């Protein structure tokens, strides 16, 4: 049998650590913020002449897309300075359906369970909403566009950056206690903090802790499965619930249809990236 990481060897949770050094994390964050701000500013000026009071729905959506792409581009640029980026290094590795489904279910139970306790302890009676400022959702075209961004694009881009790049790199932090490698736990905690911080200004302060918790649970899912796909599935479902239930007031059947449709579109976009990767058992 070929050793882990060798051509033709089966992929697994233990051999999916990318080769990027830890210094690429702060460098990528700085460049990502810069690229995101430039993208949003250029789009805003081109579309509205810089008038923040005249921002249309599509400008808001494209601004969010541009900001997310800034971080993805920064990650791809810095990782390419070290070695040629491979989709598998970011976690685009196929995983057995049972293994992935169990990870998604356990991650969802952990996230929603702890979030419910948090809401009860701090008397949060508001429902969790999507980041504010996504625009008018009274037209069919806007709902479809928002759903594509919230349930398809954002989960792919954010998982690629946060769980694929950030956690993949930070889990290499050399920290062992009593013979145990604590790198993945420290990496998950730091990624969760950054994931929550990324939503400052777009989500209420009371929701930053649950968002950080979601980021932490998604890191554990990535770590235990060695794949980014279960993370994208859980992230997409969470966003679809927030959009369908809390923003649009849809029925259970409509929300379920949104979740399934989002998964199908996401699979069509990302599945080819793992075409040459052996399934994780």
Tab-separated table of C-alpha atoms in Angstrom:
chain	number	residue	atom	x	y	z
A	1	UNK	CA	0.000	0.000	0.000
A	2	UNK	CA	1.265	3.463	-0.881
A	3	UNK	CA	2.193	5.697	2.084
A	4	UNK	CA	-0.162	8.544	3.016
A	5	UNK	CA	0.149	11.442	0.648
A	6	UNK	CA	1.730	9.380	-2.114
A	7	UNK	CA	0.071	9.281	-5.549
A	8	UNK	CA	-2.749	6.765	-5.515
A	9	UNK	CA	-2.827	6.463	-1.726
A	10	UNK	CA	-6.225	6.694	-0.058
A	11	UNK	CA	-6.886	10.088	1.484
A	12	UNK	CA	-7.628	10.262	5.180
A	13	UNK	CA	-8.032	12.664	8.082
A	14	UNK	CA	-4.418	12.137	9.102
A	15	UNK	CA	-2.821	13.142	5.797
A	16	UNK	CA	-4.839	16.190	4.783
A	17	UNK	CA	-2.646	18.824	6.463
A	18	UNK	CA	-1.518	21.302	3.792
A	19	UNK	CA	2.136	22.394	3.430
A	20	UNK	CA	1.560	26.110	4.037
A	21	UNK	CA	3.527	27.728	6.895
A	22	UNK	CA	1.684	29.540	9.671
A	23	UNK	CA	2.988	32.954	8.569
A	24	UNK	CA	0.665	32.776	5.565
A	25	UNK	CA	-2.334	33.274	7.887
A	26	UNK	CA	-1.687	36.881	9.032
A	27	UNK	CA	-0.371	37.789	5.587
A	28	UNK	CA	-3.499	36.425	3.915
A	29	UNK	CA	-5.824	38.153	6.383
A	30	UNK	CA	-4.219	41.531	5.715
A	31	UNK	CA	-4.249	41.101	1.941
A	32	UNK	CA	-7.790	39.707	2.020
A	33	UNK	CA	-9.118	42.723	3.920
A	34	UNK	CA	-7.386	45.051	1.487
A	35	UNK	CA	-8.666	43.277	-1.611
A	36	UNK	CA	-12.179	43.058	-0.165
A	37	UNK	CA	-12.311	46.765	0.637
A	38	UNK	CA	-10.999	47.654	-2.820
A	39	UNK	CA	-13.581	45.400	-4.504
A	40	UNK	CA	-16.488	46.843	-2.527
A	41	UNK	CA	-15.320	50.432	-3.008
A	42	UNK	CA	-14.795	50.110	-6.758
A	43	UNK	CA	-18.182	48.453	-7.229
A	44	UNK	CA	-19.951	51.044	-5.088
A	45	UNK	CA	-18.392	53.961	-6.954
A	46	UNK	CA	-19.068	52.394	-10.353
A	47	UNK	CA	-22.696	51.628	-9.552
A	48	UNK	CA	-23.794	54.506	-7.335
A	49	UNK	CA	-21.183	57.193	-7.611
A	50	UNK	CA	-20.293	56.586	-3.972
A	51	UNK	CA	-23.763	57.404	-2.687
A	52	UNK	CA	-24.469	54.953	0.144
A	53	UNK	CA	-28.107	56.030	0.183
A	54	UNK	CA	-28.639	54.734	-3.338
A	55	UNK	CA	-27.385	51.179	-2.956
A	56	UNK	CA	-29.506	48.678	-4.876
A	57	UNK	CA	-29.993	45.017	-4.070
A	58	UNK	CA	-27.603	43.744	-6.735
A	59	UNK	CA	-24.855	46.162	-5.664
A	60	UNK	CA	-25.153	44.881	-2.087
A	61	UNK	CA	-24.989	41.250	-3.180
A	62	UNK	CA	-22.075	41.810	-5.561
A	63	UNK	CA	-20.280	43.774	-2.848
A	64	UNK	CA	-20.536	40.770	-0.528
A	65	UNK	CA	-19.346	38.477	-3.315
A	66	UNK	CA	-16.385	40.742	-4.029
A	67	UNK	CA	-15.423	40.933	-0.364
A	68	UNK	CA	-15.471	37.136	0.022
A	69	UNK	CA	-13.532	36.653	-3.203
A	70	UNK	CA	-10.866	39.029	-1.899
A	71	UNK	CA	-10.049	36.594	0.899
A	72	UNK	CA	-10.176	33.573	-1.392
A	73	UNK	CA	-7.841	35.280	-3.877
A	74	UNK	CA	-5.434	36.231	-1.074
A	75	UNK	CA	-5.368	32.623	0.188
A	76	UNK	CA	-4.718	31.250	-3.296
A	77	UNK	CA	-1.954	33.794	-3.942
A	78	UNK	CA	-0.015	33.170	-0.728
A	79	UNK	CA	-0.380	29.398	-0.852
A	80	UNK	CA	0.877	29.426	-4.442
A	81	UNK	CA	4.071	31.098	-3.159
A	82	UNK	CA	4.779	27.943	-1.152
A	83	UNK	CA	3.536	25.194	-3.450
A	84	UNK	CA	1.081	24.779	-6.256
A	85	UNK	CA	-2.361	24.857	-4.573
A	86	UNK	CA	-4.377	21.673	-4.923
A	87	UNK	CA	-8.090	21.417	-4.290
A	88	UNK	CA	-7.415	18.495	-1.937
A	89	UNK	CA	-5.188	20.703	0.243
A	90	UNK	CA	-8.185	22.945	0.883
A	91	UNK	CA	-10.320	19.953	1.857
A	92	UNK	CA	-12.055	19.142	-1.405
A	93	UNK	CA	-11.784	15.423	-0.739
A	94	UNK	CA	-14.601	12.976	-1.250
A	95	UNK	CA	-15.908	11.318	1.878
A	96	UNK	CA	-18.096	8.258	2.385
A	97	UNK	CA	-21.748	9.253	2.660
A	98	UNK	CA	-22.219	7.600	6.067
A	99	UNK	CA	-19.119	9.209	7.546
A	100	UNK	CA	-20.053	12.630	6.211
A	101	UNK	CA	-23.702	12.361	7.273
A	102	UNK	CA	-22.784	11.344	10.832
A	103	UNK	CA	-20.380	14.305	11.092
A	104	UNK	CA	-23.035	16.722	9.810
A	105	UNK	CA	-25.686	15.430	12.219
A	106	UNK	CA	-23.366	15.501	15.236
A	107	UNK	CA	-22.101	18.947	14.277
A	108	UNK	CA	-25.663	20.241	13.909
A	109	UNK	CA	-26.714	18.766	17.264
A	110	UNK	CA	-23.717	20.314	18.980
A	111	UNK	CA	-24.192	23.718	17.376
A	112	UNK	CA	-27.957	24.073	17.766
A	113	UNK	CA	-27.905	22.493	21.220
A	114	UNK	CA	-25.267	24.808	22.685
A	115	UNK	CA	-26.792	27.794	20.863
A	116	UNK	CA	-30.148	27.051	22.497
A	117	UNK	CA	-28.505	26.938	25.932
A	118	UNK	CA	-26.690	30.205	25.193
A	119	UNK	CA	-29.947	31.863	24.112
A	120	UNK	CA	-31.726	30.664	27.255
A	121	UNK	CA	-28.949	31.778	29.613
A	122	UNK	CA	-28.706	35.250	28.100
A	123	UNK	CA	-32.449	35.588	27.410
A	124	UNK	CA	-32.109	36.036	23.673
A	125	UNK	CA	-35.636	36.012	22.336
A	126	UNK	CA	-34.820	37.195	18.823
A	127	UNK	CA	-34.414	34.656	16.067
A	128	UNK	CA	-31.033	34.441	14.407
A	129	UNK	CA	-31.029	36.388	11.181
A	130	UNK	CA	-28.727	36.618	8.244
A	131	UNK	CA	-26.262	39.493	8.034
A	132	UNK	CA	-28.167	42.728	7.656
A	133	UNK	CA	-28.240	44.774	4.476
A	134	UNK	CA	-28.895	42.035	1.939
A	135	UNK	CA	-31.619	44.168	0.428
A	136	UNK	CA	-35.214	43.821	-0.682
A	137	UNK	CA	-36.593	40.271	-0.610
A	138	UNK	CA	-40.048	41.112	-1.947
A	139	UNK	CA	-39.355	40.128	-5.560
A	140	UNK	CA	-38.791	36.629	-6.914
A	141	UNK	CA	-35.560	37.607	-8.678
A	142	UNK	CA	-34.106	39.068	-5.489
A	143	UNK	CA	-35.081	36.002	-3.456
A	144	UNK	CA	-33.422	33.689	-5.984
A	145	UNK	CA	-30.288	35.838	-6.127
A	146	UNK	CA	-30.086	36.103	-2.354
A	147	UNK	CA	-30.584	32.349	-1.971
A	148	UNK	CA	-27.765	31.657	-4.437
A	149	UNK	CA	-25.450	33.957	-2.523
A	150	UNK	CA	-26.453	32.917	1.009
A	151	UNK	CA	-26.935	29.169	0.487
A	152	UNK	CA	-24.436	28.400	-2.289
A	153	UNK	CA	-21.729	31.002	-2.819
A	154	UNK	CA	-21.116	32.041	0.802
A	155	UNK	CA	-20.831	28.473	2.176
A	156	UNK	CA	-18.368	27.511	-0.581
A	157	UNK	CA	-16.214	30.651	-0.315
A	158	UNK	CA	-16.253	30.865	3.482
A	159	UNK	CA	-15.571	27.178	4.000
A	160	UNK	CA	-12.730	27.274	1.483
A	161	UNK	CA	-11.147	30.187	3.335
A	162	UNK	CA	-11.945	29.491	6.997
A	163	UNK	CA	-11.949	25.705	7.218
A	164	UNK	CA	-9.936	24.974	4.076
A	165	UNK	CA	-7.153	27.528	4.429
A	166	UNK	CA	-7.233	29.003	7.960
A	167	UNK	CA	-7.972	25.866	9.967
A	168	UNK	CA	-5.897	23.723	7.633
A	169	UNK	CA	-2.912	25.955	8.367
A	170	UNK	CA	-3.481	26.829	12.034
A	171	UNK	CA	-3.913	23.200	13.033
A	172	UNK	CA	-0.172	22.888	12.397
A	173	UNK	CA	0.582	24.993	15.485
A	174	UNK	CA	3.183	22.910	17.358
A	175	UNK	CA	1.639	22.444	20.785
A	176	UNK	CA	1.666	19.132	22.611
A	177	UNK	CA	0.543	18.505	26.189
A	178	UNK	CA	0.989	15.087	27.819
A	179	UNK	CA	1.722	13.633	24.414
A	180	UNK	CA	-1.465	15.008	22.882
A	181	UNK	CA	-1.401	17.210	19.812
A	182	UNK	CA	-3.439	20.305	20.692
A	183	UNK	CA	-2.754	22.018	17.385
A	184	UNK	CA	-6.158	21.175	15.869
A	185	UNK	CA	-8.005	22.428	18.963
A	186	UNK	CA	-6.070	25.693	19.056
A	187	UNK	CA	-6.527	26.047	15.311
A	188	UNK	CA	-10.275	25.462	15.634
A	189	UNK	CA	-10.560	28.036	18.433
A	190	UNK	CA	-8.613	30.707	16.530
A	191	UNK	CA	-10.583	30.030	13.352
A	192	UNK	CA	-13.848	30.292	15.297
A	193	UNK	CA	-12.815	33.663	16.733
A	194	UNK	CA	-11.882	34.965	13.283
A	195	UNK	CA	-15.102	33.574	11.806
A	196	UNK	CA	-17.157	35.441	14.392
A	197	UNK	CA	-15.068	38.602	13.985
A	198	UNK	CA	-15.658	38.513	10.234
A	199	UNK	CA	-19.359	39.148	10.928
A	200	UNK	CA	-18.836	42.196	13.159
A	201	UNK	CA	-20.947	45.008	11.767
A	202	UNK	CA	-23.183	42.704	9.729
A	203	UNK	CA	-24.644	40.601	12.552
A	204	UNK	CA	-25.818	41.718	15.974
A	205	UNK	CA	-23.269	41.444	18.776
A	206	UNK	CA	-25.462	38.910	20.553
A	207	UNK	CA	-25.044	36.551	17.585
A	208	UNK	CA	-21.240	36.673	17.371
A	209	UNK	CA	-20.840	33.957	20.000
A	210	UNK	CA	-23.209	31.528	18.193
A	211	UNK	CA	-21.422	32.335	14.927
A	212	UNK	CA	-18.096	31.599	16.569
A	213	UNK	CA	-19.534	28.344	17.885
A	214	UNK	CA	-20.666	27.425	14.375
A	215	UNK	CA	-17.154	28.153	13.128
A	216	UNK	CA	-15.690	25.920	15.833
A	217	UNK	CA	-18.045	23.022	15.110
A	218	UNK	CA	-17.313	23.267	11.382
A	219	UNK	CA	-13.594	22.994	12.148
A	220	UNK	CA	-14.225	19.808	14.114
A	221	UNK	CA	-16.258	18.416	11.216
A	222	UNK	CA	-13.401	19.192	8.813
A	223	UNK	CA	-10.862	17.661	11.186
A	224	UNK	CA	-12.768	14.457	11.853
A	225	UNK	CA	-13.769	13.799	8.238
A	226	UNK	CA	-10.734	15.217	6.459
A	227	UNK	CA	-13.143	16.763	3.967
A	228	UNK	CA	-14.650	20.186	3.346
A	229	UNK	CA	-17.875	18.796	1.873
A	230	UNK	CA	-19.656	18.020	5.172
A	231	UNK	CA	-18.749	21.552	6.340
A	232	UNK	CA	-20.294	23.093	3.231
A	233	UNK	CA	-23.407	20.939	3.651
A	234	UNK	CA	-23.933	22.029	7.268
A	235	UNK	CA	-23.110	25.674	6.542
A	236	UNK	CA	-25.495	25.757	3.591
A	237	UNK	CA	-28.320	24.136	5.569
A	238	UNK	CA	-27.866	26.589	8.447
A	239	UNK	CA	-28.016	29.567	6.083
A	240	UNK	CA	-31.039	28.135	4.281
A	241	UNK	CA	-32.852	27.789	7.605
A	242	UNK	CA	-32.002	31.378	8.538
A	243	UNK	CA	-33.171	32.654	5.153
A	244	UNK	CA	-36.253	30.490	4.700
A	245	UNK	CA	-37.602	30.469	8.249
A	246	UNK	CA	-36.470	33.749	9.777
A	247	UNK	CA	-36.317	36.044	6.758
A	248	UNK	CA	-38.974	34.715	4.384
A	249	UNK	CA	-41.338	32.879	6.722
A	250	UNK	CA	-41.530	29.836	4.451
A	251	UNK	CA	-43.165	26.532	5.308
A	252	UNK	CA	-41.133	23.476	6.313
A	253	UNK	CA	-41.573	21.964	2.841
A	254	UNK	CA	-40.348	25.137	1.142
A	255	UNK	CA	-37.311	25.375	3.411
A	256	UNK	CA	-36.479	21.713	2.818
A	257	UNK	CA	-36.712	22.309	-0.930
A	258	UNK	CA	-34.355	25.280	-0.564
A	259	UNK	CA	-31.833	23.172	1.352
A	260	UNK	CA	-31.915	20.323	-1.181
A	261	UNK	CA	-31.703	22.682	-4.158
A	262	UNK	CA	-28.743	24.484	-2.549
A	263	UNK	CA	-26.936	21.195	-1.997
A	264	UNK	CA	-27.478	20.137	-5.611
A	265	UNK	CA	-26.167	23.419	-7.017
A	266	UNK	CA	-23.219	23.355	-4.625
A	267	UNK	CA	-22.382	19.781	-5.594
A	268	UNK	CA	-22.491	20.656	-9.286
A	269	UNK	CA	-19.984	23.449	-8.679
A	270	UNK	CA	-17.566	21.791	-6.249
A	271	UNK	CA	-17.735	18.048	-6.866
A	272	UNK	CA	-15.472	18.158	-9.959
A	273	UNK	CA	-12.709	19.607	-7.740
A	274	UNK	CA	-12.401	16.240	-5.968
A	275	UNK	CA	-12.583	14.106	-9.122
A	276	UNK	CA	-9.013	12.800	-8.682
A	277	UNK	CA	-9.147	12.339	-4.928
A	278	UNK	CA	-9.768	8.935	-3.417
A	279	UNK	CA	-12.799	8.793	-1.079
A	280	UNK	CA	-12.068	9.151	2.629
A	281	UNK	CA	-13.130	6.101	4.530
